[in-house]
PDB file of C-alpha atoms and ligand atoms in Angstrom:
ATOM      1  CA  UNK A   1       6.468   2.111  18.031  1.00 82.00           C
ATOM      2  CA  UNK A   2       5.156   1.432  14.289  1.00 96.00           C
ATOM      3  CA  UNK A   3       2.293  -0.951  14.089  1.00 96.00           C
ATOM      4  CA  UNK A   4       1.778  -3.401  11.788  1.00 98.00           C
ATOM      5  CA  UNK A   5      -0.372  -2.805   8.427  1.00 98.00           C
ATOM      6  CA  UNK A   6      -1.668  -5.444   6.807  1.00 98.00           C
ATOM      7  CA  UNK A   7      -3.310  -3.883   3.527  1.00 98.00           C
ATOM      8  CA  UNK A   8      -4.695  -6.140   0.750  1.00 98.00           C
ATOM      9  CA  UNK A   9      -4.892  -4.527  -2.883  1.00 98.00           C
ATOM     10  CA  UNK A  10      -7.621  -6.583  -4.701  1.00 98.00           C
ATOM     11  CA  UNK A  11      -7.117  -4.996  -8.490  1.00 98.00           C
ATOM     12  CA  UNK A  12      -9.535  -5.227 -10.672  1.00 98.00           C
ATOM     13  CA  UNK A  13     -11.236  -8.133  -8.928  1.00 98.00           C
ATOM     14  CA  UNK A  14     -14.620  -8.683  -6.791  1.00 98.00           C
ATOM     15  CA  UNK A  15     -17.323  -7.344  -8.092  1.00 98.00           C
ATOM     16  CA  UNK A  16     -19.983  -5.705  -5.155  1.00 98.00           C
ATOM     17  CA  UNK A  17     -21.438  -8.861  -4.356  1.00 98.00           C
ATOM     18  CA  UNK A  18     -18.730 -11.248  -4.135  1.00 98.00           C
ATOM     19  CA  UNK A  19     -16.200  -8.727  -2.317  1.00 98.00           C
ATOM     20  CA  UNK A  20     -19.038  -8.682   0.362  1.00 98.00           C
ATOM     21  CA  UNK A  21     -18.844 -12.954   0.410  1.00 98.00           C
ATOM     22  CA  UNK A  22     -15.425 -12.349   1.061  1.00 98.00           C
ATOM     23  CA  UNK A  23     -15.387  -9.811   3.704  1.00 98.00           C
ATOM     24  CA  UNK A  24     -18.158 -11.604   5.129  1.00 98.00           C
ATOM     25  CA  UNK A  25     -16.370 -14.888   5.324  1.00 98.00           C
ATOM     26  CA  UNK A  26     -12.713 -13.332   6.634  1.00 98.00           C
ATOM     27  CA  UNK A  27     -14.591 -11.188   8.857  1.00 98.00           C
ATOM     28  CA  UNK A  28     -14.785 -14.273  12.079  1.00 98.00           C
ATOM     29  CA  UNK A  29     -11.718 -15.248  10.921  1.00 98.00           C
ATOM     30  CA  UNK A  30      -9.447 -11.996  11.304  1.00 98.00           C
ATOM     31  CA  UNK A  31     -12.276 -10.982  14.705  1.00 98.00           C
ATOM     32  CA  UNK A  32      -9.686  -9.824  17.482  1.00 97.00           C
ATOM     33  CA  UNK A  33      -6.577 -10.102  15.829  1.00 97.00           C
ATOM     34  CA  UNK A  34      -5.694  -6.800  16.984  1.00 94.00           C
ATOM     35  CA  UNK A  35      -2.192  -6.053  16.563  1.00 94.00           C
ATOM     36  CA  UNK A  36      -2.224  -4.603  12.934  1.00 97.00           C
ATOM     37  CA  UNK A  37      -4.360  -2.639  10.680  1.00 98.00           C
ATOM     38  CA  UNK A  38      -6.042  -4.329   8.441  1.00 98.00           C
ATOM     39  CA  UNK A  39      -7.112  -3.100   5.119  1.00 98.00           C
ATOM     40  CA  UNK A  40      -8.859  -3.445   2.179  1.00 98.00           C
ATOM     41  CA  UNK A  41      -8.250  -1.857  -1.121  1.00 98.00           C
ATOM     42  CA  UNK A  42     -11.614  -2.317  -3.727  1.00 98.00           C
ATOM     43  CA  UNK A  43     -12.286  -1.268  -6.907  1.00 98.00           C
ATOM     44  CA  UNK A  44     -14.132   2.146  -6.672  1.00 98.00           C
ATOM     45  CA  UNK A  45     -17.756   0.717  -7.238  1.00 98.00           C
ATOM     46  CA  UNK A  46     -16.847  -2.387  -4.798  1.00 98.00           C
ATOM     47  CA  UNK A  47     -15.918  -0.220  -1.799  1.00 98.00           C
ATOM     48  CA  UNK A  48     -19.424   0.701  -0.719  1.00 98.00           C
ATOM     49  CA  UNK A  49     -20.719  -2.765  -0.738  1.00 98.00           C
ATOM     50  CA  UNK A  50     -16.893  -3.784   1.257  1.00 98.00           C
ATOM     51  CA  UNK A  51     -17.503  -1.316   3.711  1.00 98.00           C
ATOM     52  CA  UNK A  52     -21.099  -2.246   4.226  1.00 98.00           C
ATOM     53  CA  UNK A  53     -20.402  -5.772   5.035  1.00 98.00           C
ATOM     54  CA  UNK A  54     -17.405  -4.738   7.215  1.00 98.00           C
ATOM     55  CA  UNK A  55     -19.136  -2.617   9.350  1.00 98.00           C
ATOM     56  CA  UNK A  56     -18.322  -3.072  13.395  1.00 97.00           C
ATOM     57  CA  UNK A  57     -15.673  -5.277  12.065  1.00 98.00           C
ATOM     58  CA  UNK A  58     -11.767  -4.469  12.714  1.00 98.00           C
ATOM     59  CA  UNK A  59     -11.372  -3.842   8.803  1.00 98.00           C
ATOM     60  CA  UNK A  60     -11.439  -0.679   6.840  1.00 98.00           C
ATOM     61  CA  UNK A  61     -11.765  -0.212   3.009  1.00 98.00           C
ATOM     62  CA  UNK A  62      -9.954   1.579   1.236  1.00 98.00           C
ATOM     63  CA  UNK A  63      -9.264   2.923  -3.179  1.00 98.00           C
ATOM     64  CA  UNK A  64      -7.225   1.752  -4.983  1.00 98.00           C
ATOM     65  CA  UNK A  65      -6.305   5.733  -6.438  1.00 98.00           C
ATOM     66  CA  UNK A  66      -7.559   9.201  -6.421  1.00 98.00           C
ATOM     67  CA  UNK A  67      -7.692  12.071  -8.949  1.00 98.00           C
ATOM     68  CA  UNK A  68      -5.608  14.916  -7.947  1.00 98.00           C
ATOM     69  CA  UNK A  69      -7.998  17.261  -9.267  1.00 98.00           C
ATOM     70  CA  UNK A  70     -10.812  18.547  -6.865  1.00 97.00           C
ATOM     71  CA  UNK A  71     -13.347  18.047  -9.654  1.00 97.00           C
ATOM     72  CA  UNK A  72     -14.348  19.039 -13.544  1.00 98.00           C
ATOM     73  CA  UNK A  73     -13.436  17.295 -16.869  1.00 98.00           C
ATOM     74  CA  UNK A  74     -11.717  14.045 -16.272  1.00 97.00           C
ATOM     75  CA  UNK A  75     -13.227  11.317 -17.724  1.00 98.00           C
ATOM     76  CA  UNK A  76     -13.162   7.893 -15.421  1.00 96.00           C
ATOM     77  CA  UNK A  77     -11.326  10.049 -12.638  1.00 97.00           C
ATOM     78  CA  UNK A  78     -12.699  10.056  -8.752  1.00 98.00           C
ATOM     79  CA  UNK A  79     -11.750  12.691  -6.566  1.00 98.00           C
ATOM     80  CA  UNK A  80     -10.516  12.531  -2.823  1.00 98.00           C
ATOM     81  CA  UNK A  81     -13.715  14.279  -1.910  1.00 97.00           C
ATOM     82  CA  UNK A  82     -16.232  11.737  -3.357  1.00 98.00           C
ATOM     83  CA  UNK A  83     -13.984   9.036  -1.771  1.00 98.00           C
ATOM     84  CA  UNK A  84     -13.608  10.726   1.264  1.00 97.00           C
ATOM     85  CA  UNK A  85     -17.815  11.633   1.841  1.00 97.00           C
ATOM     86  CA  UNK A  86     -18.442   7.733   1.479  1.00 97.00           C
ATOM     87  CA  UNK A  87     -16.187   7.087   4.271  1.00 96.00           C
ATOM     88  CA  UNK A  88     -12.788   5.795   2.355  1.00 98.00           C
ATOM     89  CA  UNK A  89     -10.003   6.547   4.652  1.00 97.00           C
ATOM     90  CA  UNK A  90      -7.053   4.897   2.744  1.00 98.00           C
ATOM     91  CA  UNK A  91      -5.734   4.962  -0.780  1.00 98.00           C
ATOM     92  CA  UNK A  92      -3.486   3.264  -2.669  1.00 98.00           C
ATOM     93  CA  UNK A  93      -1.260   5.726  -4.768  1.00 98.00           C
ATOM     94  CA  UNK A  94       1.405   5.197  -6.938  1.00 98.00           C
ATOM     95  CA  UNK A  95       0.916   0.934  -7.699  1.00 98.00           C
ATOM     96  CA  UNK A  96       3.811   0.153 -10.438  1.00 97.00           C
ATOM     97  CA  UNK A  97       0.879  -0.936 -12.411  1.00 97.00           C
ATOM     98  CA  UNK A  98      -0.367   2.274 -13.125  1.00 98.00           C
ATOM     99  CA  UNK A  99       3.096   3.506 -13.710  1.00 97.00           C
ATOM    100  CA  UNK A 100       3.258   0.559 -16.036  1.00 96.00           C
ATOM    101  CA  UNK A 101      -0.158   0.573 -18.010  1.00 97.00           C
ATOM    102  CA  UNK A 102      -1.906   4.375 -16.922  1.00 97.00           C
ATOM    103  CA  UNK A 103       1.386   6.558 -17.372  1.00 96.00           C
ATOM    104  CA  UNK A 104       1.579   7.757 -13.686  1.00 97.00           C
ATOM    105  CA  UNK A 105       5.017   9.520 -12.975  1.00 98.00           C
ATOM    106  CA  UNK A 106       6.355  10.605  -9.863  1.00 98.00           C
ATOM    107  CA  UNK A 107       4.731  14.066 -10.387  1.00 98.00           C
ATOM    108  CA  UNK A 108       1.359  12.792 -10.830  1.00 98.00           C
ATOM    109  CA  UNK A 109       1.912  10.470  -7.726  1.00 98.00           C
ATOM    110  CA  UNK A 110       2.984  13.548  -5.910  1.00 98.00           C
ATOM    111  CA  UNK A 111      -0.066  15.340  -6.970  1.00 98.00           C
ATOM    112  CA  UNK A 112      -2.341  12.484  -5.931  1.00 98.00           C
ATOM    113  CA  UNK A 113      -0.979  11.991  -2.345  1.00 98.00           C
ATOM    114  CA  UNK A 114      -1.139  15.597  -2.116  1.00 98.00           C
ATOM    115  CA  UNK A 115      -4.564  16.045  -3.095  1.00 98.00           C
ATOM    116  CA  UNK A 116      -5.231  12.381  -0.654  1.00 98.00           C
ATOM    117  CA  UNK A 117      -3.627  14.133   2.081  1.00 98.00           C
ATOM    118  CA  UNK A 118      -5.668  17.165   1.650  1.00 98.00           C
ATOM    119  CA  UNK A 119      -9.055  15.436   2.007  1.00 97.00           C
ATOM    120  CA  UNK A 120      -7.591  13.755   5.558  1.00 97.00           C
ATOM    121  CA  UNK A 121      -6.913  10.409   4.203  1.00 98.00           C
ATOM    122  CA  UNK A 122      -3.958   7.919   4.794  1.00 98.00           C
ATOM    123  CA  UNK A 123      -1.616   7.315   1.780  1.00 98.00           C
ATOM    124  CA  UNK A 124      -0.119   3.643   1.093  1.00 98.00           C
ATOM    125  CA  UNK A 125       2.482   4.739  -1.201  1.00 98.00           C
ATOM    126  CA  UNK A 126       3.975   2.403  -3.810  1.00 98.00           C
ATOM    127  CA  UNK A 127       7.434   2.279  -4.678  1.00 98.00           C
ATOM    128  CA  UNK A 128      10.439   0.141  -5.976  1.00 98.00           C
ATOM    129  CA  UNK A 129      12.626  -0.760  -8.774  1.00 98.00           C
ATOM    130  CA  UNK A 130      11.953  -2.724 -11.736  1.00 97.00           C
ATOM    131  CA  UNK A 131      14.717  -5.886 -12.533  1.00 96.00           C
ATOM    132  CA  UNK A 132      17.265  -3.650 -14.073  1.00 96.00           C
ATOM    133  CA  UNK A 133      17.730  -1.333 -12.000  1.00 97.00           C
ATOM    134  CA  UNK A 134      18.083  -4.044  -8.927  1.00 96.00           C
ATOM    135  CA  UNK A 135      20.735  -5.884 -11.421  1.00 96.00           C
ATOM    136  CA  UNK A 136      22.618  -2.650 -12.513  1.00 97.00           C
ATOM    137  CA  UNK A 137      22.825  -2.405  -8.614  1.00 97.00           C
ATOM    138  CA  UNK A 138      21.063   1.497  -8.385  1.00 98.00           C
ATOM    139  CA  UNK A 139      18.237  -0.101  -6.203  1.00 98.00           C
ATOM    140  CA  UNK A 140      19.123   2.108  -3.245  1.00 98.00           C
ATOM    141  CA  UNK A 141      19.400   5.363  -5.994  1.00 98.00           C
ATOM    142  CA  UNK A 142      15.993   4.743  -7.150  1.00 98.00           C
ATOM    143  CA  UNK A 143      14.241   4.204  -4.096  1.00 98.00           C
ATOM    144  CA  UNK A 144      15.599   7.112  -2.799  1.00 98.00           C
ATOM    145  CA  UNK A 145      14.867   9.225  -5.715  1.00 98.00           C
ATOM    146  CA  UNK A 146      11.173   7.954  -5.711  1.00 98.00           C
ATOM    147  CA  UNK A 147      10.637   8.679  -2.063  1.00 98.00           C
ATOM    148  CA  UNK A 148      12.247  12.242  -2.458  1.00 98.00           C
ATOM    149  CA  UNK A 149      10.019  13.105  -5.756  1.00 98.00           C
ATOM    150  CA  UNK A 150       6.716  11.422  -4.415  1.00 98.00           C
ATOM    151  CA  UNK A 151       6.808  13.291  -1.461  1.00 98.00           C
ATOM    152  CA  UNK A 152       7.955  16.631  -2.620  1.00 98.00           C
ATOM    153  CA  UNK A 153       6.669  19.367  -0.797  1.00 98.00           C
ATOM    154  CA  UNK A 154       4.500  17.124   1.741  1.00 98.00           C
ATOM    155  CA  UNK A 155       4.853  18.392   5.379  1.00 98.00           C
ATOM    156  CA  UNK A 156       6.727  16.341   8.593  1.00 98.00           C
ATOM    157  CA  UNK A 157       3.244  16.525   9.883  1.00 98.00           C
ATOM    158  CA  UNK A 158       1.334  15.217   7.165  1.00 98.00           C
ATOM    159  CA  UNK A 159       3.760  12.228   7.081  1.00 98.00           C
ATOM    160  CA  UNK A 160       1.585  10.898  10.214  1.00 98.00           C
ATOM    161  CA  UNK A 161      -1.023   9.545   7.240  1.00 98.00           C
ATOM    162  CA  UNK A 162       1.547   8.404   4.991  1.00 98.00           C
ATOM    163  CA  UNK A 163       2.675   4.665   4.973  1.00 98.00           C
ATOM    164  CA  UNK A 164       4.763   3.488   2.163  1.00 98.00           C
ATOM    165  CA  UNK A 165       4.374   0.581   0.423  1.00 98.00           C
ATOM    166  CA  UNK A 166       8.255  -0.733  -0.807  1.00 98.00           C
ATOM    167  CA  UNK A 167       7.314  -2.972  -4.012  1.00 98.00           C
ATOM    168  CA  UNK A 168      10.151  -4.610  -6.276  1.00 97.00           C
ATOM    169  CA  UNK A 169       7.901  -4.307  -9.471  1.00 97.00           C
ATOM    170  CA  UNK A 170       9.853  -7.684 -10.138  1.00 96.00           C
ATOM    171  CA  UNK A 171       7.975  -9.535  -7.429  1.00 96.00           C
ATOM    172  CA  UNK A 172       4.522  -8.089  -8.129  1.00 95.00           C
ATOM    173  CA  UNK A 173       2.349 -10.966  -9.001  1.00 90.00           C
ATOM    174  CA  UNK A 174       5.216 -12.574 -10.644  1.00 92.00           C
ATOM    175  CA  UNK A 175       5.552 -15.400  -7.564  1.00 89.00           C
ATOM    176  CA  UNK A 176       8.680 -14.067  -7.102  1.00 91.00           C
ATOM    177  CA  UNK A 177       9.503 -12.170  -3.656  1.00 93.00           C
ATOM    178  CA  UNK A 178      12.855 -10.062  -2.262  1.00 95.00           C
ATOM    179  CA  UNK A 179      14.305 -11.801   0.036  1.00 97.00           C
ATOM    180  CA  UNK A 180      13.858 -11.023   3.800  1.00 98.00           C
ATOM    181  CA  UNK A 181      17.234  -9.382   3.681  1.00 98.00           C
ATOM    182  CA  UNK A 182      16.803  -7.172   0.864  1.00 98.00           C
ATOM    183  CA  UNK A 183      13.197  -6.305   1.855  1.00 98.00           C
ATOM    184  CA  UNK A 184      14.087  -5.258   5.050  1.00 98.00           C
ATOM    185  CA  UNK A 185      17.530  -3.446   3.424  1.00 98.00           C
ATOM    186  CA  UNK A 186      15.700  -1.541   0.692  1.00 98.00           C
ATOM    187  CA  UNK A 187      13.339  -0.539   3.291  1.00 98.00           C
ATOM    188  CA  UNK A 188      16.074   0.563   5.446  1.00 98.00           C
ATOM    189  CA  UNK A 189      17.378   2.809   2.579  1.00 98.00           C
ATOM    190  CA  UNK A 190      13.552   4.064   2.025  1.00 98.00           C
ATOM    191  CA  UNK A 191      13.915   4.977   5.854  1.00 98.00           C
ATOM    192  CA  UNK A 192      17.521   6.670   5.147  1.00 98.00           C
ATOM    193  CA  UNK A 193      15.695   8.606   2.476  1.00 98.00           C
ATOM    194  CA  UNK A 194      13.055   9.844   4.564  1.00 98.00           C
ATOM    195  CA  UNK A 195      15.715  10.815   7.210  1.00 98.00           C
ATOM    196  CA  UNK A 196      17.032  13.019   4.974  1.00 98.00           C
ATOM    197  CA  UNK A 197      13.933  14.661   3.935  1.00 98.00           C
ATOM    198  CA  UNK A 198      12.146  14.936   7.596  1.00 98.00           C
ATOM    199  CA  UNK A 199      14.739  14.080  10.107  1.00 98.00           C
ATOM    200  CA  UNK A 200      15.219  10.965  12.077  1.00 98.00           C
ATOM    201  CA  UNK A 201      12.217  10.921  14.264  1.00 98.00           C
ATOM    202  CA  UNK A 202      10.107  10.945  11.405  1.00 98.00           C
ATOM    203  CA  UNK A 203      11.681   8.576   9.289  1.00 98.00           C
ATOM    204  CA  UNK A 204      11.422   6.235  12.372  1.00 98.00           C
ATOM    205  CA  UNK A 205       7.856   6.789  12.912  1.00 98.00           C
ATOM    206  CA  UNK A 206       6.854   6.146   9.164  1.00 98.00           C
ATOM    207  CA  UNK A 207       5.426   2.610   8.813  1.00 98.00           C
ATOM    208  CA  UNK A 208       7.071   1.074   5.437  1.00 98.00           C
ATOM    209  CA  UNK A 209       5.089  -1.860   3.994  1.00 98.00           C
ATOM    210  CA  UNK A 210       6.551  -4.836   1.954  1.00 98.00           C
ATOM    211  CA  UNK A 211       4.814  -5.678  -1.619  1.00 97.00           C
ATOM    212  CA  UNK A 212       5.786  -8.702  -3.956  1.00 96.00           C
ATOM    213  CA  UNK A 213       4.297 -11.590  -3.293  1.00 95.00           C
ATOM    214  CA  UNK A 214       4.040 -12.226   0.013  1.00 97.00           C
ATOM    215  CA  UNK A 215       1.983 -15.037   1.283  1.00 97.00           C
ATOM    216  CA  UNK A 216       1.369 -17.100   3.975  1.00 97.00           C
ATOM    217  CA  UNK A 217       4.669 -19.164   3.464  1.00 97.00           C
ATOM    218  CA  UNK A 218       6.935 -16.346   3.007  1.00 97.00           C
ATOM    219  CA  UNK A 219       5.092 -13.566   5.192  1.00 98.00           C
ATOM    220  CA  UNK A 220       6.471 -14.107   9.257  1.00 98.00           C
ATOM    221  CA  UNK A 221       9.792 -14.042   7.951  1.00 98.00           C
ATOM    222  CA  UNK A 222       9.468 -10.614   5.958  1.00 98.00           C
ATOM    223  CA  UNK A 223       7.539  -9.241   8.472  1.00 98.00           C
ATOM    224  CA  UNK A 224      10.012 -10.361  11.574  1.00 97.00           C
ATOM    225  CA  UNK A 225      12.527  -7.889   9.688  1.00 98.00           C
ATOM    226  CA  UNK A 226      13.629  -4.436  11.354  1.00 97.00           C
ATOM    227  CA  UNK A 227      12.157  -1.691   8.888  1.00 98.00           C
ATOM    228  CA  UNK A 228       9.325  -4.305   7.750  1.00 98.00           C
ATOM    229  CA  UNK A 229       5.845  -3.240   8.873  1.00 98.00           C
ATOM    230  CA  UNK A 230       3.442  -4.770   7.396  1.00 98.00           C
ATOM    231  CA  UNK A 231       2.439  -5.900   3.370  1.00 98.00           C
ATOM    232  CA  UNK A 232       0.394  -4.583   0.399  1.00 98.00           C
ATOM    233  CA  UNK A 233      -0.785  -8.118  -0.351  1.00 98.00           C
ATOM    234  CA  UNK A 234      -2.242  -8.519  -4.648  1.00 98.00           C
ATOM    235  CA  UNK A 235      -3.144 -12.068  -5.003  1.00 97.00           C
ATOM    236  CA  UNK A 236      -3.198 -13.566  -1.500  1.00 98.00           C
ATOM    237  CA  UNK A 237      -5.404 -11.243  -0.568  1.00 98.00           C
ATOM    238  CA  UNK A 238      -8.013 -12.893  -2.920  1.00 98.00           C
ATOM    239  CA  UNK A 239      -8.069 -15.560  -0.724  1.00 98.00           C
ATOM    240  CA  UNK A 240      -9.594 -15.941   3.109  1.00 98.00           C
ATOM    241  CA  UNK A 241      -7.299 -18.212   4.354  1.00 98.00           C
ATOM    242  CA  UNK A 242      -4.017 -16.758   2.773  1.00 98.00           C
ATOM    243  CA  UNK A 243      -4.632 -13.582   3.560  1.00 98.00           C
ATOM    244  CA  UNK A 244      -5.613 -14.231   7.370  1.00 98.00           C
ATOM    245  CA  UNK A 245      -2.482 -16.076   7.761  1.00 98.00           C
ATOM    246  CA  UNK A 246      -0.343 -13.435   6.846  1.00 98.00           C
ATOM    247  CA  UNK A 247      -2.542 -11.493   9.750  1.00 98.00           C
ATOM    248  CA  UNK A 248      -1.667 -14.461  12.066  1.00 98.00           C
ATOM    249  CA  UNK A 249       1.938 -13.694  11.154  1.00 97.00           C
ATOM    250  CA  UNK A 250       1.627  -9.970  12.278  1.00 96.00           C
ATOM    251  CA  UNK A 251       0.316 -11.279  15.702  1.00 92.00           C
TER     252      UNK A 251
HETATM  253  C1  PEP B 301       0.414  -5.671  -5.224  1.00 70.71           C
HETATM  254  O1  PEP B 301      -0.508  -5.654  -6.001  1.00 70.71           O
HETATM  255  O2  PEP B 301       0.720  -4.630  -4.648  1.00 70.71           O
HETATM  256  C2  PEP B 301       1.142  -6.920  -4.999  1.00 70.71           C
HETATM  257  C3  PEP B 301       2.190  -6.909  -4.189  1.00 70.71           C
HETATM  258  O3  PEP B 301       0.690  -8.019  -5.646  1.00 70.71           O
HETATM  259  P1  PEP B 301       1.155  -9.547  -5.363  1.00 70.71           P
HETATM  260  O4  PEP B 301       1.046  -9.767  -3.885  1.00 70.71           O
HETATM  261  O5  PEP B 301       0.166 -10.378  -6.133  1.00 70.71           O
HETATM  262  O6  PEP B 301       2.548  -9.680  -5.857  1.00 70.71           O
END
């Protein structure tokens, strides 16, 4: 069975001392709820602090990217090893807004989760279509064509660390959100996808997230949905009480 993750992607947001006010206030709150993963994903000079304050807690920290390179001349990079020595386990690659603003393609995406994989961390893979493509009704094409070129050339076995994150790039941080129906649909074709790649057991195994707004209105409906399991949460994750409510609706 796939088990809930509940991953929040805080942006450029929290600086060390206030993202350790925050885990330190939703850490009571979220204590026990033990029927998802819960996640954190902190700007690269926040995560120590995060993880410091989460310790003996029941959530984990993760980046928010990661060079593919092992090291060398890349300006403002960080590689999978420096994440991985101070204890990052999971990393966000792929967000449509460093498609949008950084120029990541699906080959550097590819690279990335490789090079994540590599270093023995778990993947939350972004992915979705932007408005036109949903109105020009290809949504199912270019889902399927992401999840194909992202994971090019990444094992059945390696799968076990990847969890992909299904975000309509028209409901990130717009207030907008798919609809329960066509999150759990487009998932469903992201599953289809990943039959065709790995097989059937696979694609069943692999936990596939919803992204776009969800909050603690809109979140036990999306997650109630077949090939829903779990959220990359942007703004509501910001916020204690939001956030732990859409962990009460994982329950
Ligand atoms: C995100 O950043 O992945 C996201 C889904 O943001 P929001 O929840 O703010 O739409």
């Amino acid at each position: 069975m796939r088990r809930y993750v509940i991953a929040g992607n805080w942006k450029m947001n929290f600086t060390p001392s206030q993202a350790t006010a925050f885990i330190n206030e939703i850490k009571p709150m979220v204590e026990g709820k033990d029927n998802c993963d819960i996640v954190f994903c902190a700007p690269y000079v926040t995560i120590a602090a995060a993880m410091e304050a989460a310790k003996g807690s029941n959530i984990k920290i993760g980046a928010e990217n990661v060079h593919f390179e092992a090291k060398g001349a890349y300006t403002g990079e960080v590689s999978a090893e420096m994440l991985k020595e101070i204890g990052v386990e999971y990393v966000i690659i792929g967000h449509s807004e460093r498609r949008q603003y950084f120029g990541e393609t699906d080959e550097t995406v590819n690279k990335r989760t490789k090079a994540a994989l590599a270093a023995g961390m778990k993947v939350l893979l972004c992915l979705g279509e932007v408005k036109e493509q949903r109105l020009a009704g290809i949504t199912k094409e270019i889902v399927s064509m992401q999840t194909k070129l992202d994971l090019a050339g990444i094992s059945a076995e390696d799968m076990k660390n990847v969890i992909i994150a299904y975000e309509p790039v028209w409901a990130i941080g717009t207030g907008l959100t798919a609809t329960p129906e066509q999150a759990d649909e487009t998932c469903g074709q992201i599953r289809e996808a990943l039959a065709e790649i790995y097989g059937a057991e696979v694609a069943e195994a692999t936990i596939i997230q919803y992204g776009g707004s969800m909050n603690e209105k809109n979140a036990a409906e999306l997650l109630a949905k077949t090939n829903v399991d779990g959220g990359l949460i942007g703004g509501a994750s910001l916020v204690a009480e939001k956030f732990t409510a859409i962990v009460d609706a994982a329950q």
